């Protein structure tokens, strides 16, 4: 939630009390430089003990609620027929209005099951934007991911409230070209992770459904950030200002044929699921669950996490929870705009996204500006962000780099974890970095996995630019900062 102060300023206000904390430490800049070098300029390969604030991701890093922790104590560890599963099933029915639910260990497991069941070689899979693991699974099944976003989606600076909308004209043209039988399904991601956490509108979702339903194509929603998408609909879509998040989530689900999600995000727990009212879809996927994940009633999740998920999907529809990170991100983005740092606007759902193309235009895309900015940010602040640019794109079949549509440093805001002073610190260090941006250079791979290279790849800083950057920082702030 945000609250207005007497002078008119709006600030995000925590609608919770902090009762358990984790200690953190700000290592000196030279130590951070060493850690970054050892990690091959890849923030994924840093050890947690070198990190001051971890803004790598909001996945599995949210603060859980007292009610979630309490629910874990009543878990039923039965291999088959666990009562914990039936409590989850009841919560899914209550919140999503869906009859059938298949738990799985996380979002990418759901994607694997969907790919295995529905994506045939030569198929197309239209979507508003891809996510890394989504694309990898659908590609591996022989499908072709088509990203049919509107022109506004890739404009870093924009006032468009729904940059996650599907372009209906492009969707129709793609289906006409491929033929409806070659469309596995249409996927809509609730806040497009890789291009700024941007929502789709309910109207757009309805229009997509109206177009594909008569053709026998079903609609899948990736609901990993469903509560944030619903929160933006409430704030930005005419007619929904007074609708509860719960009712908006329910309406999204009534339009979709199937929803899968990583419960590590909106639901603040470590797990995933696939849910639907369509018996045919459910029965097509179900046989694969025990083979790849685990028995039908646990699907690779611990029963404790299943209990916490049942509570999490109810709590995520409370407006204070749905808005917990969205309002903090809005504040964080506002601070950066005031300081002239180029960021993606409007503020999105999971992170503050810094536009590396405008931040360091002197670093060409072939030298991975978003990766370089993520490394530089860590060196000057101890804050770990994530590269969301060309490093996150795997090479094509001929071994060529695939330049990403955008080059973003993603500073994720896990729900209920960081406070205003953390955002002020982060914004200050980014401002300092922006003022010294000429010190940041490019990166080159020296170790590169064949798939999802951003997780394990290692790079060199071209010209060893990390050292002069750390020296300049040390000169300004002293050796202990
Ligand atoms: C939109 C979206 N879909 C799928 C996934 C994959 O989920 P998981 O990390 O739980 O495998 C993520 C993870 O970040 C995501 O953001």
mmCIF file with all atom_site columns, N, CA and C and ligand atoms in Angstrom, residues 57-60 105-111 130-134 187 189-194 222-225 260-265 269-272 350 386 388 410 455, ligand 1:
data_model
loop_
_atom_site.group_PDB
_atom_site.id
_atom_site.type_symbol
_atom_site.label_atom_id
_atom_site.label_alt_id
_atom_site.label_comp_id
_atom_site.label_asym_id
_atom_site.label_entity_id
_atom_site.label_seq_id
_atom_site.pdbx_PDB_ins_code
_atom_site.Cartn_x
_atom_site.Cartn_y
_atom_site.Cartn_z
_atom_site.occupancy
_atom_site.B_iso_or_equiv
_atom_site.pdbx_formal_charge
_atom_site.auth_seq_id
_atom_site.auth_comp_id
_atom_site.auth_asym_id
_atom_site.auth_atom_id
_atom_site.pdbx_PDB_model_num
ATOM   1   N N  . UNK A 1 57  ? 16.271 -11.897 -7.553  1.00 0.00 ? 57  UNK A N  1
ATOM   2   C CA . UNK A 1 57  ? 14.949 -12.384 -7.957  1.00 0.00 ? 57  UNK A CA 1
ATOM   3   C C  . UNK A 1 57  ? 13.970 -12.268 -6.801  1.00 0.00 ? 57  UNK A C  1
ATOM   4   N N  . UNK A 1 58  ? 12.693 -12.327 -7.164  1.00 0.00 ? 58  UNK A N  1
ATOM   5   C CA . UNK A 1 58  ? 11.649 -12.405 -6.136  1.00 0.00 ? 58  UNK A CA 1
ATOM   6   C C  . UNK A 1 58  ? 11.167 -13.848 -6.027  1.00 0.00 ? 58  UNK A C  1
ATOM   7   N N  . UNK A 1 59  ? 11.894 -14.767 -6.644  1.00 0.00 ? 59  UNK A N  1
ATOM   8   C CA . UNK A 1 59  ? 11.441 -16.159 -6.708  1.00 0.00 ? 59  UNK A CA 1
ATOM   9   C C  . UNK A 1 59  ? 11.932 -16.950 -5.505  1.00 0.00 ? 59  UNK A C  1
ATOM   10  N N  . UNK A 1 60  ? 11.014 -17.309 -4.627  1.00 0.00 ? 60  UNK A N  1
ATOM   11  C CA . UNK A 1 60  ? 11.381 -18.102 -3.448  1.00 0.00 ? 60  UNK A CA 1
ATOM   12  C C  . UNK A 1 60  ? 12.099 -17.279 -2.399  1.00 0.00 ? 60  UNK A C  1
ATOM   13  N N  . UNK A 1 105 ? 6.997  -29.166 -8.718  1.00 0.00 ? 105 UNK A N  1
ATOM   14  C CA . UNK A 1 105 ? 7.997  -28.600 -7.807  1.00 0.00 ? 105 UNK A CA 1
ATOM   15  C C  . UNK A 1 105 ? 8.275  -27.123 -8.021  1.00 0.00 ? 105 UNK A C  1
ATOM   16  N N  . UNK A 1 106 ? 8.116  -26.596 -9.234  1.00 0.00 ? 106 UNK A N  1
ATOM   17  C CA . UNK A 1 106 ? 8.166  -25.147 -9.453  1.00 0.00 ? 106 UNK A CA 1
ATOM   18  C C  . UNK A 1 106 ? 7.647  -24.826 -10.838 1.00 0.00 ? 106 UNK A C  1
ATOM   19  N N  . UNK A 1 107 ? 7.701  -23.551 -11.243 1.00 0.00 ? 107 UNK A N  1
ATOM   20  C CA . UNK A 1 107 ? 7.076  -23.127 -12.494 1.00 0.00 ? 107 UNK A CA 1
ATOM   21  C C  . UNK A 1 107 ? 7.583  -23.872 -13.713 1.00 0.00 ? 107 UNK A C  1
ATOM   22  N N  . UNK A 1 108 ? 8.903  -24.066 -13.785 1.00 0.00 ? 108 UNK A N  1
ATOM   23  C CA . UNK A 1 108 ? 9.455  -24.693 -14.993 1.00 0.00 ? 108 UNK A CA 1
ATOM   24  C C  . UNK A 1 108 ? 9.030  -26.154 -15.113 1.00 0.00 ? 108 UNK A C  1
ATOM   25  N N  . UNK A 1 109 ? 8.679  -26.780 -14.004 1.00 0.00 ? 109 UNK A N  1
ATOM   26  C CA . UNK A 1 109 ? 8.181  -28.161 -14.042 1.00 0.00 ? 109 UNK A CA 1
ATOM   27  C C  . UNK A 1 109 ? 6.804  -28.172 -14.715 1.00 0.00 ? 109 UNK A C  1
ATOM   28  N N  . UNK A 1 110 ? 6.005  -27.164 -14.413 1.00 0.00 ? 110 UNK A N  1
ATOM   29  C CA . UNK A 1 110 ? 4.697  -27.036 -15.063 1.00 0.00 ? 110 UNK A CA 1
ATOM   30  C C  . UNK A 1 110 ? 4.896  -26.826 -16.565 1.00 0.00 ? 110 UNK A C  1
ATOM   31  N N  . UNK A 1 111 ? 5.889  -25.997 -16.902 1.00 0.00 ? 111 UNK A N  1
ATOM   32  C CA . UNK A 1 111 ? 6.161  -25.730 -18.326 1.00 0.00 ? 111 UNK A CA 1
ATOM   33  C C  . UNK A 1 111 ? 6.609  -27.011 -19.035 1.00 0.00 ? 111 UNK A C  1
ATOM   34  N N  . UNK A 1 130 ? 8.043  -14.089 -24.026 1.00 0.00 ? 130 UNK A N  1
ATOM   35  C CA . UNK A 1 130 ? 8.541  -15.372 -23.515 1.00 0.00 ? 130 UNK A CA 1
ATOM   36  C C  . UNK A 1 130 ? 9.165  -15.192 -22.137 1.00 0.00 ? 130 UNK A C  1
ATOM   37  N N  . UNK A 1 131 ? 9.289  -16.269 -21.394 1.00 0.00 ? 131 UNK A N  1
ATOM   38  C CA . UNK A 1 131 ? 10.169 -16.302 -20.231 1.00 0.00 ? 131 UNK A CA 1
ATOM   39  C C  . UNK A 1 131 ? 11.250 -17.343 -20.555 1.00 0.00 ? 131 UNK A C  1
ATOM   40  N N  . UNK A 1 132 ? 12.421 -17.192 -19.937 1.00 0.00 ? 132 UNK A N  1
ATOM   41  C CA . UNK A 1 132 ? 13.567 -18.029 -20.327 1.00 0.00 ? 132 UNK A CA 1
ATOM   42  C C  . UNK A 1 132 ? 13.249 -19.532 -20.289 1.00 0.00 ? 132 UNK A C  1
ATOM   43  N N  . UNK A 1 133 ? 12.732 -19.999 -19.145 1.00 0.00 ? 133 UNK A N  1
ATOM   44  C CA . UNK A 1 133 ? 12.499 -21.442 -19.006 1.00 0.00 ? 133 UNK A CA 1
ATOM   45  C C  . UNK A 1 133 ? 11.334 -21.891 -19.897 1.00 0.00 ? 133 UNK A C  1
ATOM   46  N N  . UNK A 1 134 ? 10.362 -21.009 -20.071 1.00 0.00 ? 134 UNK A N  1
ATOM   47  C CA . UNK A 1 134 ? 9.210  -21.318 -20.943 1.00 0.00 ? 134 UNK A CA 1
ATOM   48  C C  . UNK A 1 134 ? 9.706  -21.607 -22.355 1.00 0.00 ? 134 UNK A C  1
ATOM   49  N N  . UNK A 1 187 ? -0.420 -18.456 -24.822 1.00 0.00 ? 187 UNK A N  1
ATOM   50  C CA . UNK A 1 187 ? 0.013  -18.233 -23.431 1.00 0.00 ? 187 UNK A CA 1
ATOM   51  C C  . UNK A 1 187 ? 0.077  -16.735 -23.133 1.00 0.00 ? 187 UNK A C  1
ATOM   52  N N  . UNK A 1 189 ? 1.356  -14.214 -20.155 1.00 0.00 ? 189 UNK A N  1
ATOM   53  C CA . UNK A 1 189 ? 2.124  -14.147 -18.908 1.00 0.00 ? 189 UNK A CA 1
ATOM   54  C C  . UNK A 1 189 ? 1.634  -12.951 -18.097 1.00 0.00 ? 189 UNK A C  1
ATOM   55  N N  . UNK A 1 190 ? 1.230  -13.225 -16.872 1.00 0.00 ? 190 UNK A N  1
ATOM   56  C CA . UNK A 1 190 ? 0.715  -12.168 -16.006 1.00 0.00 ? 190 UNK A CA 1
ATOM   57  C C  . UNK A 1 190 ? 1.901  -11.351 -15.487 1.00 0.00 ? 190 UNK A C  1
ATOM   58  N N  . UNK A 1 191 ? 2.078  -10.213 -16.049 1.00 0.00 ? 191 UNK A N  1
ATOM   59  C CA . UNK A 1 191 ? 3.229  -9.308  -15.970 1.00 0.00 ? 191 UNK A CA 1
ATOM   60  C C  . UNK A 1 191 ? 4.455  -9.959  -16.625 1.00 0.00 ? 191 UNK A C  1
ATOM   61  N N  . UNK A 1 192 ? 4.800  -9.402  -17.761 1.00 0.00 ? 192 UNK A N  1
ATOM   62  C CA . UNK A 1 192 ? 5.880  -9.943  -18.605 1.00 0.00 ? 192 UNK A CA 1
ATOM   63  C C  . UNK A 1 192 ? 7.239  -9.737  -17.938 1.00 0.00 ? 192 UNK A C  1
ATOM   64  N N  . UNK A 1 193 ? 7.742  -10.801 -17.351 1.00 0.00 ? 193 UNK A N  1
ATOM   65  C CA . UNK A 1 193 ? 8.951  -10.758 -16.531 1.00 0.00 ? 193 UNK A CA 1
ATOM   66  C C  . UNK A 1 193 ? 10.127 -10.082 -17.234 1.00 0.00 ? 193 UNK A C  1
ATOM   67  N N  . UNK A 1 194 ? 10.425 -10.520 -18.465 1.00 0.00 ? 194 UNK A N  1
ATOM   68  C CA . UNK A 1 194 ? 11.685 -10.098 -19.101 1.00 0.00 ? 194 UNK A CA 1
ATOM   69  C C  . UNK A 1 194 ? 11.663 -8.683  -19.654 1.00 0.00 ? 194 UNK A C  1
ATOM   70  N N  . UNK A 1 222 ? 0.086  -17.848 -17.537 1.00 0.00 ? 222 UNK A N  1
ATOM   71  C CA . UNK A 1 222 ? 1.184  -18.063 -16.593 1.00 0.00 ? 222 UNK A CA 1
ATOM   72  C C  . UNK A 1 222 ? 0.909  -17.113 -15.437 1.00 0.00 ? 222 UNK A C  1
ATOM   73  N N  . UNK A 1 223 ? 0.457  -17.673 -14.324 1.00 0.00 ? 223 UNK A N  1
ATOM   74  C CA . UNK A 1 223 ? -0.011 -16.852 -13.204 1.00 0.00 ? 223 UNK A CA 1
ATOM   75  C C  . UNK A 1 223 ? 1.028  -16.657 -12.110 1.00 0.00 ? 223 UNK A C  1
ATOM   76  N N  . UNK A 1 224 ? 2.302  -16.767 -12.454 1.00 0.00 ? 224 UNK A N  1
ATOM   77  C CA . UNK A 1 224 ? 3.338  -16.637 -11.419 1.00 0.00 ? 224 UNK A CA 1
ATOM   78  C C  . UNK A 1 224 ? 3.216  -15.306 -10.668 1.00 0.00 ? 224 UNK A C  1
ATOM   79  N N  . UNK A 1 225 ? 2.865  -14.234 -11.409 1.00 0.00 ? 225 UNK A N  1
ATOM   80  C CA . UNK A 1 225 ? 2.684  -12.926 -10.752 1.00 0.00 ? 225 UNK A CA 1
ATOM   81  C C  . UNK A 1 225 ? 1.232  -12.453 -10.902 1.00 0.00 ? 225 UNK A C  1
ATOM   82  N N  . UNK A 1 260 ? -1.022 -22.079 -15.057 1.00 0.00 ? 260 UNK A N  1
ATOM   83  C CA . UNK A 1 260 ? 0.094  -22.708 -14.349 1.00 0.00 ? 260 UNK A CA 1
ATOM   84  C C  . UNK A 1 260 ? 0.883  -21.599 -13.684 1.00 0.00 ? 260 UNK A C  1
ATOM   85  N N  . UNK A 1 261 ? 1.607  -21.952 -12.665 1.00 0.00 ? 261 UNK A N  1
ATOM   86  C CA . UNK A 1 261 ? 2.381  -20.896 -12.010 1.00 0.00 ? 261 UNK A CA 1
ATOM   87  C C  . UNK A 1 261 ? 3.567  -21.436 -11.231 1.00 0.00 ? 261 UNK A C  1
ATOM   88  N N  . UNK A 1 262 ? 4.507  -20.512 -11.069 1.00 0.00 ? 262 UNK A N  1
ATOM   89  C CA . UNK A 1 262 ? 5.559  -20.682 -10.086 1.00 0.00 ? 262 UNK A CA 1
ATOM   90  C C  . UNK A 1 262 ? 4.998  -20.063 -8.812  1.00 0.00 ? 262 UNK A C  1
ATOM   91  N N  . UNK A 1 263 ? 4.807  -20.888 -7.786  1.00 0.00 ? 263 UNK A N  1
ATOM   92  C CA . UNK A 1 263 ? 4.244  -20.355 -6.534  1.00 0.00 ? 263 UNK A CA 1
ATOM   93  C C  . UNK A 1 263 ? 5.301  -19.609 -5.731  1.00 0.00 ? 263 UNK A C  1
ATOM   94  N N  . UNK A 1 264 ? 6.522  -19.565 -6.271  1.00 0.00 ? 264 UNK A N  1
ATOM   95  C CA . UNK A 1 264 ? 7.627  -18.906 -5.579  1.00 0.00 ? 264 UNK A CA 1
ATOM   96  C C  . UNK A 1 264 ? 7.474  -17.386 -5.573  1.00 0.00 ? 264 UNK A C  1
ATOM   97  N N  . UNK A 1 265 ? 6.534  -16.868 -6.370  1.00 0.00 ? 265 UNK A N  1
ATOM   98  C CA . UNK A 1 265 ? 6.412  -15.411 -6.518  1.00 0.00 ? 265 UNK A CA 1
ATOM   99  C C  . UNK A 1 265 ? 5.194  -14.898 -5.750  1.00 0.00 ? 265 UNK A C  1
ATOM   100 N N  . UNK A 1 269 ? 5.960  -19.052 -1.709  1.00 0.00 ? 269 UNK A N  1
ATOM   101 C CA . UNK A 1 269 ? 6.262  -20.397 -1.225  1.00 0.00 ? 269 UNK A CA 1
ATOM   102 C C  . UNK A 1 269 ? 7.090  -21.090 -2.311  1.00 0.00 ? 269 UNK A C  1
ATOM   103 N N  . UNK A 1 270 ? 7.715  -22.199 -1.972  1.00 0.00 ? 270 UNK A N  1
ATOM   104 C CA . UNK A 1 270 ? 8.556  -22.838 -2.987  1.00 0.00 ? 270 UNK A CA 1
ATOM   105 C C  . UNK A 1 270 ? 7.826  -24.025 -3.611  1.00 0.00 ? 270 UNK A C  1
ATOM   106 N N  . UNK A 1 271 ? 7.179  -23.767 -4.746  1.00 0.00 ? 271 UNK A N  1
ATOM   107 C CA . UNK A 1 271 ? 6.436  -24.827 -5.415  1.00 0.00 ? 271 UNK A CA 1
ATOM   108 C C  . UNK A 1 271 ? 5.827  -24.303 -6.696  1.00 0.00 ? 271 UNK A C  1
ATOM   109 N N  . UNK A 1 272 ? 4.925  -25.106 -7.255  1.00 0.00 ? 272 UNK A N  1
ATOM   110 C CA . UNK A 1 272 ? 4.248  -24.694 -8.476  1.00 0.00 ? 272 UNK A CA 1
ATOM   111 C C  . UNK A 1 272 ? 2.995  -25.511 -8.671  1.00 0.00 ? 272 UNK A C  1
ATOM   112 N N  . UNK A 1 350 ? 7.575  -6.922  -10.617 1.00 0.00 ? 350 UNK A N  1
ATOM   113 C CA . UNK A 1 350 ? 8.456  -7.747  -9.795  1.00 0.00 ? 350 UNK A CA 1
ATOM   114 C C  . UNK A 1 350 ? 9.768  -7.084  -9.470  1.00 0.00 ? 350 UNK A C  1
ATOM   115 N N  . UNK A 1 386 ? 19.965 -8.923  -11.516 1.00 0.00 ? 386 UNK A N  1
ATOM   116 C CA . UNK A 1 386 ? 20.065 -9.965  -12.552 1.00 0.00 ? 386 UNK A CA 1
ATOM   117 C C  . UNK A 1 386 ? 20.113 -9.348  -13.948 1.00 0.00 ? 386 UNK A C  1
ATOM   118 N N  . UNK A 1 388 ? 19.044 -9.151  -17.562 1.00 0.00 ? 388 UNK A N  1
ATOM   119 C CA . UNK A 1 388 ? 17.927 -9.589  -18.387 1.00 0.00 ? 388 UNK A CA 1
ATOM   120 C C  . UNK A 1 388 ? 18.112 -8.957  -19.760 1.00 0.00 ? 388 UNK A C  1
ATOM   121 N N  . UNK A 1 410 ? 17.815 -6.050  -13.846 1.00 0.00 ? 410 UNK A N  1
ATOM   122 C CA . UNK A 1 410 ? 16.606 -6.232  -13.042 1.00 0.00 ? 410 UNK A CA 1
ATOM   123 C C  . UNK A 1 410 ? 16.971 -6.232  -11.563 1.00 0.00 ? 410 UNK A C  1
ATOM   124 N N  . UNK A 1 455 ? 22.636 -18.811 -16.389 1.00 0.00 ? 455 UNK A N  1
ATOM   125 C CA . UNK A 1 455 ? 22.782 -19.371 -15.038 1.00 0.00 ? 455 UNK A CA 1
ATOM   126 C C  . UNK A 1 455 ? 24.248 -19.662 -14.703 1.00 0.00 ? 455 UNK A C  1
HETATM 127 C C1 . LIG B 2 .   ? 6.628  -15.642 -15.511 1.00 0.00 ? 1   LIG B C1 1
HETATM 128 C C2 . LIG B 2 .   ? 7.417  -16.817 -15.055 1.00 0.00 ? 1   LIG B C2 1
HETATM 129 N N1 . LIG B 2 .   ? 7.099  -18.048 -15.498 1.00 0.00 ? 1   LIG B N1 1
HETATM 130 C C3 . LIG B 2 .   ? 7.782  -19.136 -15.105 1.00 0.00 ? 1   LIG B C3 1
HETATM 131 C C4 . LIG B 2 .   ? 8.842  -19.043 -14.230 1.00 0.00 ? 1   LIG B C4 1
HETATM 132 C C5 . LIG B 2 .   ? 9.612  -20.280 -13.843 1.00 0.00 ? 1   LIG B C5 1
HETATM 133 O O1 . LIG B 2 .   ? 9.320  -20.564 -12.544 1.00 0.00 ? 1   LIG B O1 1
HETATM 134 P P1 . LIG B 2 .   ? 10.359 -21.318 -11.549 1.00 0.00 ? 1   LIG B P1 1
HETATM 135 O O2 . LIG B 2 .   ? 11.513 -20.391 -11.354 1.00 0.00 ? 1   LIG B O2 1
HETATM 136 O O3 . LIG B 2 .   ? 9.574  -21.549 -10.313 1.00 0.00 ? 1   LIG B O3 1
HETATM 137 O O4 . LIG B 2 .   ? 10.760 -22.572 -12.217 1.00 0.00 ? 1   LIG B O4 1
HETATM 138 C C6 . LIG B 2 .   ? 9.191  -17.789 -13.733 1.00 0.00 ? 1   LIG B C6 1
HETATM 139 C C7 . LIG B 2 .   ? 10.320 -17.661 -12.804 1.00 0.00 ? 1   LIG B C7 1
HETATM 140 O O5 . LIG B 2 .   ? 10.844 -16.632 -12.527 1.00 0.00 ? 1   LIG B O5 1
HETATM 141 C C8 . LIG B 2 .   ? 8.462  -16.649 -14.160 1.00 0.00 ? 1   LIG B C8 1
HETATM 142 O O6 . LIG B 2 .   ? 8.772  -15.417 -13.743 1.00 0.00 ? 1   LIG B O6 1
#
